[in-house]
mmCIF file of C-alpha atoms and ligand atoms in Angstrom:
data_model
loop_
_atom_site.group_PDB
_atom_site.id
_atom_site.type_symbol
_atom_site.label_atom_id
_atom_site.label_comp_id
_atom_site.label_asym_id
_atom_site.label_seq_id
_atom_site.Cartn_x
_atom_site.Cartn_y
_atom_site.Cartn_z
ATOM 1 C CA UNK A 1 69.764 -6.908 11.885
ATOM 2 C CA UNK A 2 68.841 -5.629 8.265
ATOM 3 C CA UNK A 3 71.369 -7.864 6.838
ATOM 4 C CA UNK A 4 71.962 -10.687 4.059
ATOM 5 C CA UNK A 5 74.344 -11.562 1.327
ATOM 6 C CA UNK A 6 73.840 -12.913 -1.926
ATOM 7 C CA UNK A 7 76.156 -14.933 -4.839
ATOM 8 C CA UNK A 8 75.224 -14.335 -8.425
ATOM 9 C CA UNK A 9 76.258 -16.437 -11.387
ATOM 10 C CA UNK A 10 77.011 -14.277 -14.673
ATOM 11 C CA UNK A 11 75.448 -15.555 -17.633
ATOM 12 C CA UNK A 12 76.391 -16.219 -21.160
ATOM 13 C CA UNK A 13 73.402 -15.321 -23.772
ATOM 14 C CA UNK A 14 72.751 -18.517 -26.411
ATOM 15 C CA UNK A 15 70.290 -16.119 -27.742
ATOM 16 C CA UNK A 16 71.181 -12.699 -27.283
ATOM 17 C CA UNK A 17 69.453 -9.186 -25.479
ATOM 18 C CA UNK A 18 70.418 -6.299 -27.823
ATOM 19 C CA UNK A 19 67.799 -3.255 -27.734
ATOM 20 C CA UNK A 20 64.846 -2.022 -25.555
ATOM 21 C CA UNK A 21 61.192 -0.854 -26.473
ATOM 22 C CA UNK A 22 61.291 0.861 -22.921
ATOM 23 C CA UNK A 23 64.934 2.529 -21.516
ATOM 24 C CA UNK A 24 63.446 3.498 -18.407
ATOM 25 C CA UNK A 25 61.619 0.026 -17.270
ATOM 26 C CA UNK A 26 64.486 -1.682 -19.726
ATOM 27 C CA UNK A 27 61.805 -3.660 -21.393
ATOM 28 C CA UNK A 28 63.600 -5.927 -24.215
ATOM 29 C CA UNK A 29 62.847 -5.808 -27.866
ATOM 30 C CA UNK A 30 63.229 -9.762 -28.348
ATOM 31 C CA UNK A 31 63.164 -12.670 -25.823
ATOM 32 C CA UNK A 32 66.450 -13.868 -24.811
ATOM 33 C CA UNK A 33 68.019 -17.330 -22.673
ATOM 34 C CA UNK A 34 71.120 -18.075 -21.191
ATOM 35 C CA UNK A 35 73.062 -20.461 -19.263
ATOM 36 C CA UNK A 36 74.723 -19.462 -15.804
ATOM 37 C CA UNK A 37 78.001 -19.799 -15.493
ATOM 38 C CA UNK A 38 79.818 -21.105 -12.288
ATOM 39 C CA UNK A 39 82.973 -19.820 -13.328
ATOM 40 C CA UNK A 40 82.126 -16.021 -12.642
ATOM 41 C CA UNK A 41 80.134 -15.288 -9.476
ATOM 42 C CA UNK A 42 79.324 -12.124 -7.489
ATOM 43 C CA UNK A 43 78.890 -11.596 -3.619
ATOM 44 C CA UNK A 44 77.179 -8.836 -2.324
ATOM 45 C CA UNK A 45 76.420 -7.718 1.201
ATOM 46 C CA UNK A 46 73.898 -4.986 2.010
ATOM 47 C CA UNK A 47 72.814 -4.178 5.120
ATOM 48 C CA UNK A 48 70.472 -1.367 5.739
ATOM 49 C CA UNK A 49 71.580 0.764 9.040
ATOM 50 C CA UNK A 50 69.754 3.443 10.469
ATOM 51 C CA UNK A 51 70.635 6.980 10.609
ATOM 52 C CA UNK A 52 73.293 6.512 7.600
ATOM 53 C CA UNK A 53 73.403 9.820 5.765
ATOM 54 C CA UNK A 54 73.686 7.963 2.638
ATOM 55 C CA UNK A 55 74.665 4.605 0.625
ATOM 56 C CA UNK A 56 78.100 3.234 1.153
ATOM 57 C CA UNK A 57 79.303 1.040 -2.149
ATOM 58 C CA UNK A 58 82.186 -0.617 -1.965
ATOM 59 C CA UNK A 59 84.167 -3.154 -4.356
ATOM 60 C CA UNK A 60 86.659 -5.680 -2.687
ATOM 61 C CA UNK A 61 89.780 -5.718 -4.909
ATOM 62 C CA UNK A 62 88.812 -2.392 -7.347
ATOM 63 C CA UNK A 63 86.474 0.613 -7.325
ATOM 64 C CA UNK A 64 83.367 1.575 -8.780
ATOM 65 C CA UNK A 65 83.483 4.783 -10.847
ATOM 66 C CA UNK A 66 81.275 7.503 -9.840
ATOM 67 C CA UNK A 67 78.609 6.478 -12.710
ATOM 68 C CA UNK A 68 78.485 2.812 -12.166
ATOM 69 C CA UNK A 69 77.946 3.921 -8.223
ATOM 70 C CA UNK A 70 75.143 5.995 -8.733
ATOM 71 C CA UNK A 71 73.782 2.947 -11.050
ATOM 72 C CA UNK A 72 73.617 0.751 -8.051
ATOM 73 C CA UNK A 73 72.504 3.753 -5.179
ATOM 74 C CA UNK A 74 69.340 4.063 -8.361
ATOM 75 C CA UNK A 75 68.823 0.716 -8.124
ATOM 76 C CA UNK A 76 68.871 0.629 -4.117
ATOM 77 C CA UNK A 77 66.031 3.790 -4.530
ATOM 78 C CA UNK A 78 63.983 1.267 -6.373
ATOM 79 C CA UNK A 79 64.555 -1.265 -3.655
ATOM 80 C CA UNK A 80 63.345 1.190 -0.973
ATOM 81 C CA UNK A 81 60.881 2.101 -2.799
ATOM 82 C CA UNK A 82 59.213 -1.140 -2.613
ATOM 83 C CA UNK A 83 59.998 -1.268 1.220
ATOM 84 C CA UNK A 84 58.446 2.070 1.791
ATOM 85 C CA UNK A 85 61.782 2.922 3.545
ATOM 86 C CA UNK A 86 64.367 5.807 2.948
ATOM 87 C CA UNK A 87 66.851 3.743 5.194
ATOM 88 C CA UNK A 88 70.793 3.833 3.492
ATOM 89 C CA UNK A 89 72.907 0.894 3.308
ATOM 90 C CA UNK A 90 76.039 0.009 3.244
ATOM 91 C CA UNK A 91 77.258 -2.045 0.382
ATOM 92 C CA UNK A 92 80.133 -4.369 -0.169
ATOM 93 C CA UNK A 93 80.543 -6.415 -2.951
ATOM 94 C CA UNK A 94 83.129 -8.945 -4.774
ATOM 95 C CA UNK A 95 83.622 -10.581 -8.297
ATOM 96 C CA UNK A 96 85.420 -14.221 -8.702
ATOM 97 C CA UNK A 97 86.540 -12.785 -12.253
ATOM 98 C CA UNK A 98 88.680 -10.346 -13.605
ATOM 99 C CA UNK A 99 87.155 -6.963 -14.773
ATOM 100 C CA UNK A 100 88.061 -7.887 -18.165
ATOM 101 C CA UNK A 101 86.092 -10.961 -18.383
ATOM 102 C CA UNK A 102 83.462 -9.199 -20.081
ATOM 103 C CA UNK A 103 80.150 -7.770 -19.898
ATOM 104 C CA UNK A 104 79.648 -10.427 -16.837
ATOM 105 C CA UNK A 105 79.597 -7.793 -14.131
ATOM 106 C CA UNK A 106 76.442 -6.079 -14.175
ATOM 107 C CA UNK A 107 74.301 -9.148 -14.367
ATOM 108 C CA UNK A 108 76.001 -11.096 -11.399
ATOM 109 C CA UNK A 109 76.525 -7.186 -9.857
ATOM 110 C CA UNK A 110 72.311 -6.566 -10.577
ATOM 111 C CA UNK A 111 70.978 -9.996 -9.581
ATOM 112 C CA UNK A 112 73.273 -9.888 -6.078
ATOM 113 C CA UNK A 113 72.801 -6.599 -5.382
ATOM 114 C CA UNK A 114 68.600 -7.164 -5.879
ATOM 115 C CA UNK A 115 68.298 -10.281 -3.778
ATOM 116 C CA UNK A 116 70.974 -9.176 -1.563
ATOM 117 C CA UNK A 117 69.127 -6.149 -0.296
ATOM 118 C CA UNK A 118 65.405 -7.535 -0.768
ATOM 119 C CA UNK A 119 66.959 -9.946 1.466
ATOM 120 C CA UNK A 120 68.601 -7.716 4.158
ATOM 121 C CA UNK A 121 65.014 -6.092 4.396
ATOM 122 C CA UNK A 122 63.047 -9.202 4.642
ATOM 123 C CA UNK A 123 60.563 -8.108 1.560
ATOM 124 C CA UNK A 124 59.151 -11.343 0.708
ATOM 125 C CA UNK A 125 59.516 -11.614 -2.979
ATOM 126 C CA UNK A 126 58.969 -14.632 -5.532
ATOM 127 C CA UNK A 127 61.373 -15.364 -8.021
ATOM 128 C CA UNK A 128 59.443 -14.059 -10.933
ATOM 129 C CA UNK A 129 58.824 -10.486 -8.946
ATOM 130 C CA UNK A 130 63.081 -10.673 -8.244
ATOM 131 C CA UNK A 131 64.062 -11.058 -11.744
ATOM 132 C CA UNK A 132 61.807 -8.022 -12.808
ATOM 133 C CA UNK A 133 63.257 -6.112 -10.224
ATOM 134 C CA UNK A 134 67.044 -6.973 -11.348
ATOM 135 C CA UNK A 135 65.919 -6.403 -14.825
ATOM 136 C CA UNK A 136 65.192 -2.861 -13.895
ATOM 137 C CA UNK A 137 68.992 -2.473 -12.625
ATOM 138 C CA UNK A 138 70.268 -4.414 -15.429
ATOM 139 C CA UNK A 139 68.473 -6.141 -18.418
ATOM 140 C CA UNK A 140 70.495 -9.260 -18.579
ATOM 141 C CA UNK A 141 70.695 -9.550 -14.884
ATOM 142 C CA UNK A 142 67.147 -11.343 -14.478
ATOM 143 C CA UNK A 143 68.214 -14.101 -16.066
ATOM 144 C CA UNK A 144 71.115 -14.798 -13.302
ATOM 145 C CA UNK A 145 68.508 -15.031 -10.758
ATOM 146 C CA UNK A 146 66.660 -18.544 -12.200
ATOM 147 C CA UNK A 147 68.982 -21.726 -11.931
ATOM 148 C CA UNK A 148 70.760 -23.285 -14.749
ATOM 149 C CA UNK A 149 69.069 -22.856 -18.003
ATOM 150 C CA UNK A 150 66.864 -19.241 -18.222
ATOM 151 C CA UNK A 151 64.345 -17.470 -20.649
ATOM 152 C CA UNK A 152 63.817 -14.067 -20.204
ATOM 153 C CA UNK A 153 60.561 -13.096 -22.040
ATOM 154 C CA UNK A 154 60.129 -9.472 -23.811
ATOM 155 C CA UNK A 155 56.330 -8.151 -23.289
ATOM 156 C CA UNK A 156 55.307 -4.702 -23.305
ATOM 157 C CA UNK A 157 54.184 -5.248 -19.513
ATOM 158 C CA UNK A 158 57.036 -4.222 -16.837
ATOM 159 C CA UNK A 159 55.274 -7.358 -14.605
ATOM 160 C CA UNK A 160 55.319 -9.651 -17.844
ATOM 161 C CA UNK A 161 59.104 -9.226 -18.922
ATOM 162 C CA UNK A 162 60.820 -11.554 -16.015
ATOM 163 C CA UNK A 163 62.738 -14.700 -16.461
ATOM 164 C CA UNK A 164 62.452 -18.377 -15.198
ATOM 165 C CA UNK A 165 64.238 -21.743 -15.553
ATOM 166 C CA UNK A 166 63.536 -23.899 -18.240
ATOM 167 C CA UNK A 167 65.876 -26.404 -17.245
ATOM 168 C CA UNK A 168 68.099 -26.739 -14.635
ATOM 169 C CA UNK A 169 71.958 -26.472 -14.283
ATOM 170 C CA UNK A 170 72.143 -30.345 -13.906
ATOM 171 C CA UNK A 171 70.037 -31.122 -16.996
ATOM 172 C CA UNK A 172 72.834 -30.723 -19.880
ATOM 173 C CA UNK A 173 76.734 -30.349 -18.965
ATOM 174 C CA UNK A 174 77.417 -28.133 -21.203
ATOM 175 C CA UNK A 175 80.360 -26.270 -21.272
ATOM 176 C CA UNK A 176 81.415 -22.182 -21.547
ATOM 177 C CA UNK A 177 85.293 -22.056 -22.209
ATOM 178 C CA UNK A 178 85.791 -18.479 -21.524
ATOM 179 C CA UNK A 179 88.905 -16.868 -23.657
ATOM 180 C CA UNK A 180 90.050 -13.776 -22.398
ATOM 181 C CA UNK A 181 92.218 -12.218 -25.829
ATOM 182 C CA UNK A 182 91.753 -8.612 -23.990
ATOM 183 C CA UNK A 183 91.525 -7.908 -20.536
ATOM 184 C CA UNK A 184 90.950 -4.041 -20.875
ATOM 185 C CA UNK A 185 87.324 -2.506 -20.337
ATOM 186 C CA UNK A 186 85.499 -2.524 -23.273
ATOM 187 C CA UNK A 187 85.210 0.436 -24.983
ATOM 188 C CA UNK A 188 81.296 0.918 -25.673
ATOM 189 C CA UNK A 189 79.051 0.466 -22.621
ATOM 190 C CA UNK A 190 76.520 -1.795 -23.458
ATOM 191 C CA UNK A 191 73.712 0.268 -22.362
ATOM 192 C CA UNK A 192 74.928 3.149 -25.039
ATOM 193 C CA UNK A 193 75.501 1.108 -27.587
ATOM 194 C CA UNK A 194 71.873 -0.742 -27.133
ATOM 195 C CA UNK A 195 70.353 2.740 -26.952
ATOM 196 C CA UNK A 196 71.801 3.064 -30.795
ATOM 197 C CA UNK A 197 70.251 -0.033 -31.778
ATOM 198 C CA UNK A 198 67.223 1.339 -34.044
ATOM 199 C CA UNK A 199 69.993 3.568 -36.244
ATOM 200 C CA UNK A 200 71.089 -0.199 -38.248
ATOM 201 C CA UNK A 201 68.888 -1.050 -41.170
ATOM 202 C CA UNK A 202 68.434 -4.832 -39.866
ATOM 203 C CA UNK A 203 67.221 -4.846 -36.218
ATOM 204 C CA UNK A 204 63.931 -5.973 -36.786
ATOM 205 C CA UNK A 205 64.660 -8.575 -39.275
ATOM 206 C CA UNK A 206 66.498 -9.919 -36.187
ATOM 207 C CA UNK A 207 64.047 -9.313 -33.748
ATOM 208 C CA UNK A 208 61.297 -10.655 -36.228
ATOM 209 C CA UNK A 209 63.307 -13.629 -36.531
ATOM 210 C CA UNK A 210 63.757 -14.688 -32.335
ATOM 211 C CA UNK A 211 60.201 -16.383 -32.123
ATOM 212 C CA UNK A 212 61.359 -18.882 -34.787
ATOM 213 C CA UNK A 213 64.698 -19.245 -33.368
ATOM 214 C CA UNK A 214 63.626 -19.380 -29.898
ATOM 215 C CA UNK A 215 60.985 -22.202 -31.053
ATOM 216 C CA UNK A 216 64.392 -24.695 -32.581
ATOM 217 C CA UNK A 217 66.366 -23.768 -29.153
ATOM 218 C CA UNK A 218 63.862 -25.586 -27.599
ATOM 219 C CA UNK A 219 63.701 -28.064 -29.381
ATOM 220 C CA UNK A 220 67.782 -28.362 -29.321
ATOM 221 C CA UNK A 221 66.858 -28.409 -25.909
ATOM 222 C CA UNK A 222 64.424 -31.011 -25.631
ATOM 223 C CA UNK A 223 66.468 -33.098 -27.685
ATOM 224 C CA UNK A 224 70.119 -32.809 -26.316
ATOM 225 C CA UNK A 225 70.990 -31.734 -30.012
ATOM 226 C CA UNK A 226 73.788 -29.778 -29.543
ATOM 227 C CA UNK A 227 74.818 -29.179 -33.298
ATOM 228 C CA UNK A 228 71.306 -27.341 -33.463
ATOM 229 C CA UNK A 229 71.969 -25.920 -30.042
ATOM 230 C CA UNK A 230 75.726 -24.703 -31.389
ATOM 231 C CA UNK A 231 74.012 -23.420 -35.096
ATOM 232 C CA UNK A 232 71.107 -21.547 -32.979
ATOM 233 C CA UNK A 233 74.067 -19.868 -30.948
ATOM 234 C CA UNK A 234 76.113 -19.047 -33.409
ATOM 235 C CA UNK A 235 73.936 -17.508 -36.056
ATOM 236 C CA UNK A 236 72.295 -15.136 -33.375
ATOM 237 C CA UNK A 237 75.867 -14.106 -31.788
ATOM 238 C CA UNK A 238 76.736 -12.534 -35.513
ATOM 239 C CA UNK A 239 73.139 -11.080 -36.108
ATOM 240 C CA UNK A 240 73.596 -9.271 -33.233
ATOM 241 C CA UNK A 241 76.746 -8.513 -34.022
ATOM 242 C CA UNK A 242 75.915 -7.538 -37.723
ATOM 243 C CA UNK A 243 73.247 -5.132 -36.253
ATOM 244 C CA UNK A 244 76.014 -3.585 -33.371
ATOM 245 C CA UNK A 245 78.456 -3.390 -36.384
ATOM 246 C CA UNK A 246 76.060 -1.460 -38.470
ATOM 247 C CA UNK A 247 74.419 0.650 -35.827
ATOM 248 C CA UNK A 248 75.010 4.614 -35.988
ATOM 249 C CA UNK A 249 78.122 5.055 -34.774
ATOM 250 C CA UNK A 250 79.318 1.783 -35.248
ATOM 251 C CA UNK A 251 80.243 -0.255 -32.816
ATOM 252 C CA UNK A 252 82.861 -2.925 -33.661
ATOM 253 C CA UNK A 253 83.576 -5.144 -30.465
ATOM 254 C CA UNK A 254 85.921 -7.869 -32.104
ATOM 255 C CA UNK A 255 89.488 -7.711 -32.917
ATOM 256 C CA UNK A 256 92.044 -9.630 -34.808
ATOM 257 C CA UNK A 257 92.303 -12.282 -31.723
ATOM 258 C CA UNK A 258 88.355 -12.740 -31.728
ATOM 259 C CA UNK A 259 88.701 -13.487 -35.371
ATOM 260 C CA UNK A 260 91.371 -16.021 -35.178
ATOM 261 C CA UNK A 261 89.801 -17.597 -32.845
ATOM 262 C CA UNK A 262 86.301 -17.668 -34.945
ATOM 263 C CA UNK A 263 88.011 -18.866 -38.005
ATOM 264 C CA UNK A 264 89.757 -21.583 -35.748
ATOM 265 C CA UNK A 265 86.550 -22.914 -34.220
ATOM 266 C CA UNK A 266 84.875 -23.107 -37.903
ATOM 267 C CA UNK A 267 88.479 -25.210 -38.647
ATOM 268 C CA UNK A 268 87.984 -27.475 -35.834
ATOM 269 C CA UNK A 269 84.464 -28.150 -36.553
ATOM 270 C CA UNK A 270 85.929 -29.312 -39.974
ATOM 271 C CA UNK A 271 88.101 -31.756 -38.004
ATOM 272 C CA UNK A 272 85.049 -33.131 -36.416
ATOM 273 C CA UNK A 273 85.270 -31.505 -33.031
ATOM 274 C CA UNK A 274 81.701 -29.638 -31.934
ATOM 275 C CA UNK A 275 82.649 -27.004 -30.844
ATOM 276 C CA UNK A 276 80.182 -23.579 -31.266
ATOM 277 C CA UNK A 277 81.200 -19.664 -30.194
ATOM 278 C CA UNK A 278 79.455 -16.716 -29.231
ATOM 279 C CA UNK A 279 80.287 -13.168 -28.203
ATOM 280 C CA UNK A 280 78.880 -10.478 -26.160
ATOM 281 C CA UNK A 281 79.649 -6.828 -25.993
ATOM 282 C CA UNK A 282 83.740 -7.112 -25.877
ATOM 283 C CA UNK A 283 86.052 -9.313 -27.800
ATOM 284 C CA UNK A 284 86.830 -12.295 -26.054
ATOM 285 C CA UNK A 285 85.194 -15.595 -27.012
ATOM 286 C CA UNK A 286 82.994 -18.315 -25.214
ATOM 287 C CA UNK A 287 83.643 -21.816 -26.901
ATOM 288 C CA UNK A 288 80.310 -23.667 -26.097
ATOM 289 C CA UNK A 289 80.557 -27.418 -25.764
ATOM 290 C CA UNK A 290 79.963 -30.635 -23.775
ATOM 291 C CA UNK A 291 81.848 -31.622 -21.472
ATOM 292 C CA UNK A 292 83.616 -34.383 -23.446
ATOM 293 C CA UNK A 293 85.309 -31.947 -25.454
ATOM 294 C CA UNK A 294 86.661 -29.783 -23.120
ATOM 295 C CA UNK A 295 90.266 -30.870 -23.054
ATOM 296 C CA UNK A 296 90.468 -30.997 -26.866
ATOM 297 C CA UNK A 297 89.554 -27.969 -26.760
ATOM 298 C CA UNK A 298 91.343 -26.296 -23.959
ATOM 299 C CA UNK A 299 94.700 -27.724 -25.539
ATOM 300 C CA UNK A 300 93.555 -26.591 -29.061
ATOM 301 C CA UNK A 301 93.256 -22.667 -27.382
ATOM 302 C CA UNK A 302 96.485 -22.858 -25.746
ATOM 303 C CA UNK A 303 98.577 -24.284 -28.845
ATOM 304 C CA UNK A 304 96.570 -21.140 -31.246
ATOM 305 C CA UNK A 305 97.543 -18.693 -28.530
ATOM 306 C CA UNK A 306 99.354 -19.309 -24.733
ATOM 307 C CA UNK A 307 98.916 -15.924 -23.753
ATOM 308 C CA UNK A 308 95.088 -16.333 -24.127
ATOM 309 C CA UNK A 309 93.498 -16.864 -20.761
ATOM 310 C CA UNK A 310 90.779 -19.312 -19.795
ATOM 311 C CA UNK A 311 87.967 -19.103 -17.508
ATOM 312 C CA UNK A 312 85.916 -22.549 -17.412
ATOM 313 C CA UNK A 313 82.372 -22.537 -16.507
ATOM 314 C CA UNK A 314 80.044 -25.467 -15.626
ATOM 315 C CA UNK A 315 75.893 -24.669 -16.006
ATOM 316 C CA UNK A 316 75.612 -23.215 -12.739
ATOM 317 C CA UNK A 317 72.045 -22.682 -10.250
ATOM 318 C CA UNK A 318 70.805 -19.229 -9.533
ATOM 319 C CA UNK A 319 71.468 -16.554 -7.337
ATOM 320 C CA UNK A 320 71.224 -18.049 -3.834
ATOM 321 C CA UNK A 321 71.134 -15.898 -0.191
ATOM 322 C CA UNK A 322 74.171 -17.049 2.299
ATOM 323 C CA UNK A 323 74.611 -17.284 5.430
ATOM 324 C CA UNK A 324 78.320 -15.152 5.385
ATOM 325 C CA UNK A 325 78.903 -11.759 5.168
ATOM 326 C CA UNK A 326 81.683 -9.916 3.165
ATOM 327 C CA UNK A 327 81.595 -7.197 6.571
HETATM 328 C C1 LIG B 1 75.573 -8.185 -25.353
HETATM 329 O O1 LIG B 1 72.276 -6.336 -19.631
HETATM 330 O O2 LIG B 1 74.499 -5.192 -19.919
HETATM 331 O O3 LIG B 1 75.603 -9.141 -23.186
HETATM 332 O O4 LIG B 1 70.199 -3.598 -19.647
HETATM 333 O O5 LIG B 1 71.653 -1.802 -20.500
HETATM 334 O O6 LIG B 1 72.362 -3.117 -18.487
HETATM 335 P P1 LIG B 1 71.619 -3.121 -19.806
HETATM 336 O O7 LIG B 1 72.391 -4.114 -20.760
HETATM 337 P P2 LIG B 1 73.152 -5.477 -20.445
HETATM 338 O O8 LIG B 1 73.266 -6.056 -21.928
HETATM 339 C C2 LIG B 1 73.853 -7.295 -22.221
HETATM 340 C C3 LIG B 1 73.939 -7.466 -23.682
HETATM 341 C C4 LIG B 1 74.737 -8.644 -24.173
HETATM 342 C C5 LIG B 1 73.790 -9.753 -24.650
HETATM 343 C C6 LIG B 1 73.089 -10.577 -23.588
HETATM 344 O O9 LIG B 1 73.672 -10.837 -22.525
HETATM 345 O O10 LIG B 1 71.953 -10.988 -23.859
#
């Protein structure tokens, strides 16, 4: 049986992916690294069947729209491609979020969906050679594939922009304190709004700047410094947002709730709590701390806002093959 089923963390970007030299390969214009995050996984069964007229995608709990379906079938083409088959499959496939949670879904949805069916065919792939093949479905999908702590790299090479671990989930318990302020799909795709990205006046300062930021993560890293972790991951969530914000057309992902919750986290700092945030393409907010501050924290969320809801994540491994099926 051509068969197997995959879970895929999401990840949450310390230092972010915003832009591509290459759309078609989705090459990255800056390196990039993330932690996965336990609290938002994707399962995804393919299995390939003979004489199926053509791919059957299916979401468990909500439904694909025609474009994000033909995203995947794309992706599937590249997969047979590499298995010098033209066999369909049928697809199934189920989040542990919310849609709203953010731009979560097409990493977990990419990194599943690649091992998933590489799997199901029995092409024998390494890690690196997965992750470039996710990256091709979607950019910030490689780096759900590597366990725990992941660095994509950008090169000009398809073969040379993959990701891999640099720590694993086990080596700092770091927190992500998901707030949801907005459960409604985000307005701007990200993969428009990236397309934009050379239209603002300071992309490459940013990118120019990632080598040298990438260089302190490390050593944040290294060290188990999280107020240079939390600095590193805060200044490059609001370059990226000050080049999204200033990109032609704009694109403006926060409102008033993201704010209040920005200005409360630079309050609670003042009290002495470390406590660090970062945003992607929407406008809720990951709180980034260790794990001894989570219940401060938590508490301090719910008393700014109780209608604000919270999604908890742990460092989590990468995306792994099980043994059951979702059909
Ligand atoms: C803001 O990976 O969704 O979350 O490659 O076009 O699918 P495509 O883009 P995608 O971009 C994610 C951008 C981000 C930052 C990040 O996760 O690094």
């Amino acid at each position: 049986m051509k068969k197997a089923t995959a879970v895929a963390p999401a990840n949450i970007a310390f230092i972010k992916y915003w832009g591509k030299r290459d759309n078609q390969e989705r090459l990255p214009l800056n390196d990039s690294f993330s932690m996965n995050l336990d609290g938002a996984l994707t399962t995804t069964t393919v299995e390939f069947i003979e004489n199926l007229q053509e791919d059957s995608v299916e979401l468990v709990g909500g439904e694909f729209s025609d474009k994000e379906k033909q995203r995947i079938i794309r992706h599937m083409d590249r997969i047979r491609e590499k298995a010098g088959t033209s066999m369909k499959a049928k697809i199934v496939t189920k989040n542990s979020f919310p849609k709203g949670a953010g731009s979560a879904s097409s990493a977990s949805g990419f990194a599943a969906l690649t091992v998933a069916a590489c799997g199901a065919w029995g092409l024998a792939l390494s890690e690196k050679e997965l992750t470039v093949l996710a990256r091709e479905g979607s950019g910030s999908a490689c780096r759900s594939i590597p366990n725990g702590f992941v660095w994509w790299h950008a090169a000009s090479q398809s073969q040379e922009s993959y990701a891999e671990s640099l720590c694993p989930a086990q080596y700092w318990d770091l927190r992500d304190i998901l707030v949801i302020v907005d459960d409604s799909m985000k307005q701007v795709a990200t993969t428009d709004a990236m397309d934009q990205v050379k239209t603002s006046p300071f992309w490459e300062q940013r990118v120019e700047g990632i080598t040298e930021k990438m260089k302190a993560l490390f050593t944040a890293l290294k060290e188990k410094n999280f107020p240079l972790l939390g600095e590193i991951i805060e200044e490059d969530c609001l370059n990226m947002h000050a080049v999204m914000m200033t990109q032609e057309p704009s694109v403006l992902y926060w409102n008033s709730h993201t704010m209040a919750l920005m200005d409360a986290v630079y309050a609670w700092r003042k009290e002495g709590v470390p406590v660090y945030f970062t945003i992607d393409a929407g406008p809720n907010v990951h709180l980034i701390v260790e794990a001894g501050n989570v219940d401060d924290v938590i508490h301090k969320v719910k008393h700014l806002d109780p209608n604000f809801s919270i999604i908890h994540n742990t460092p989590h491994k990468g995306t792994t093959i099980i043994g059951e099926h979702l059909f």
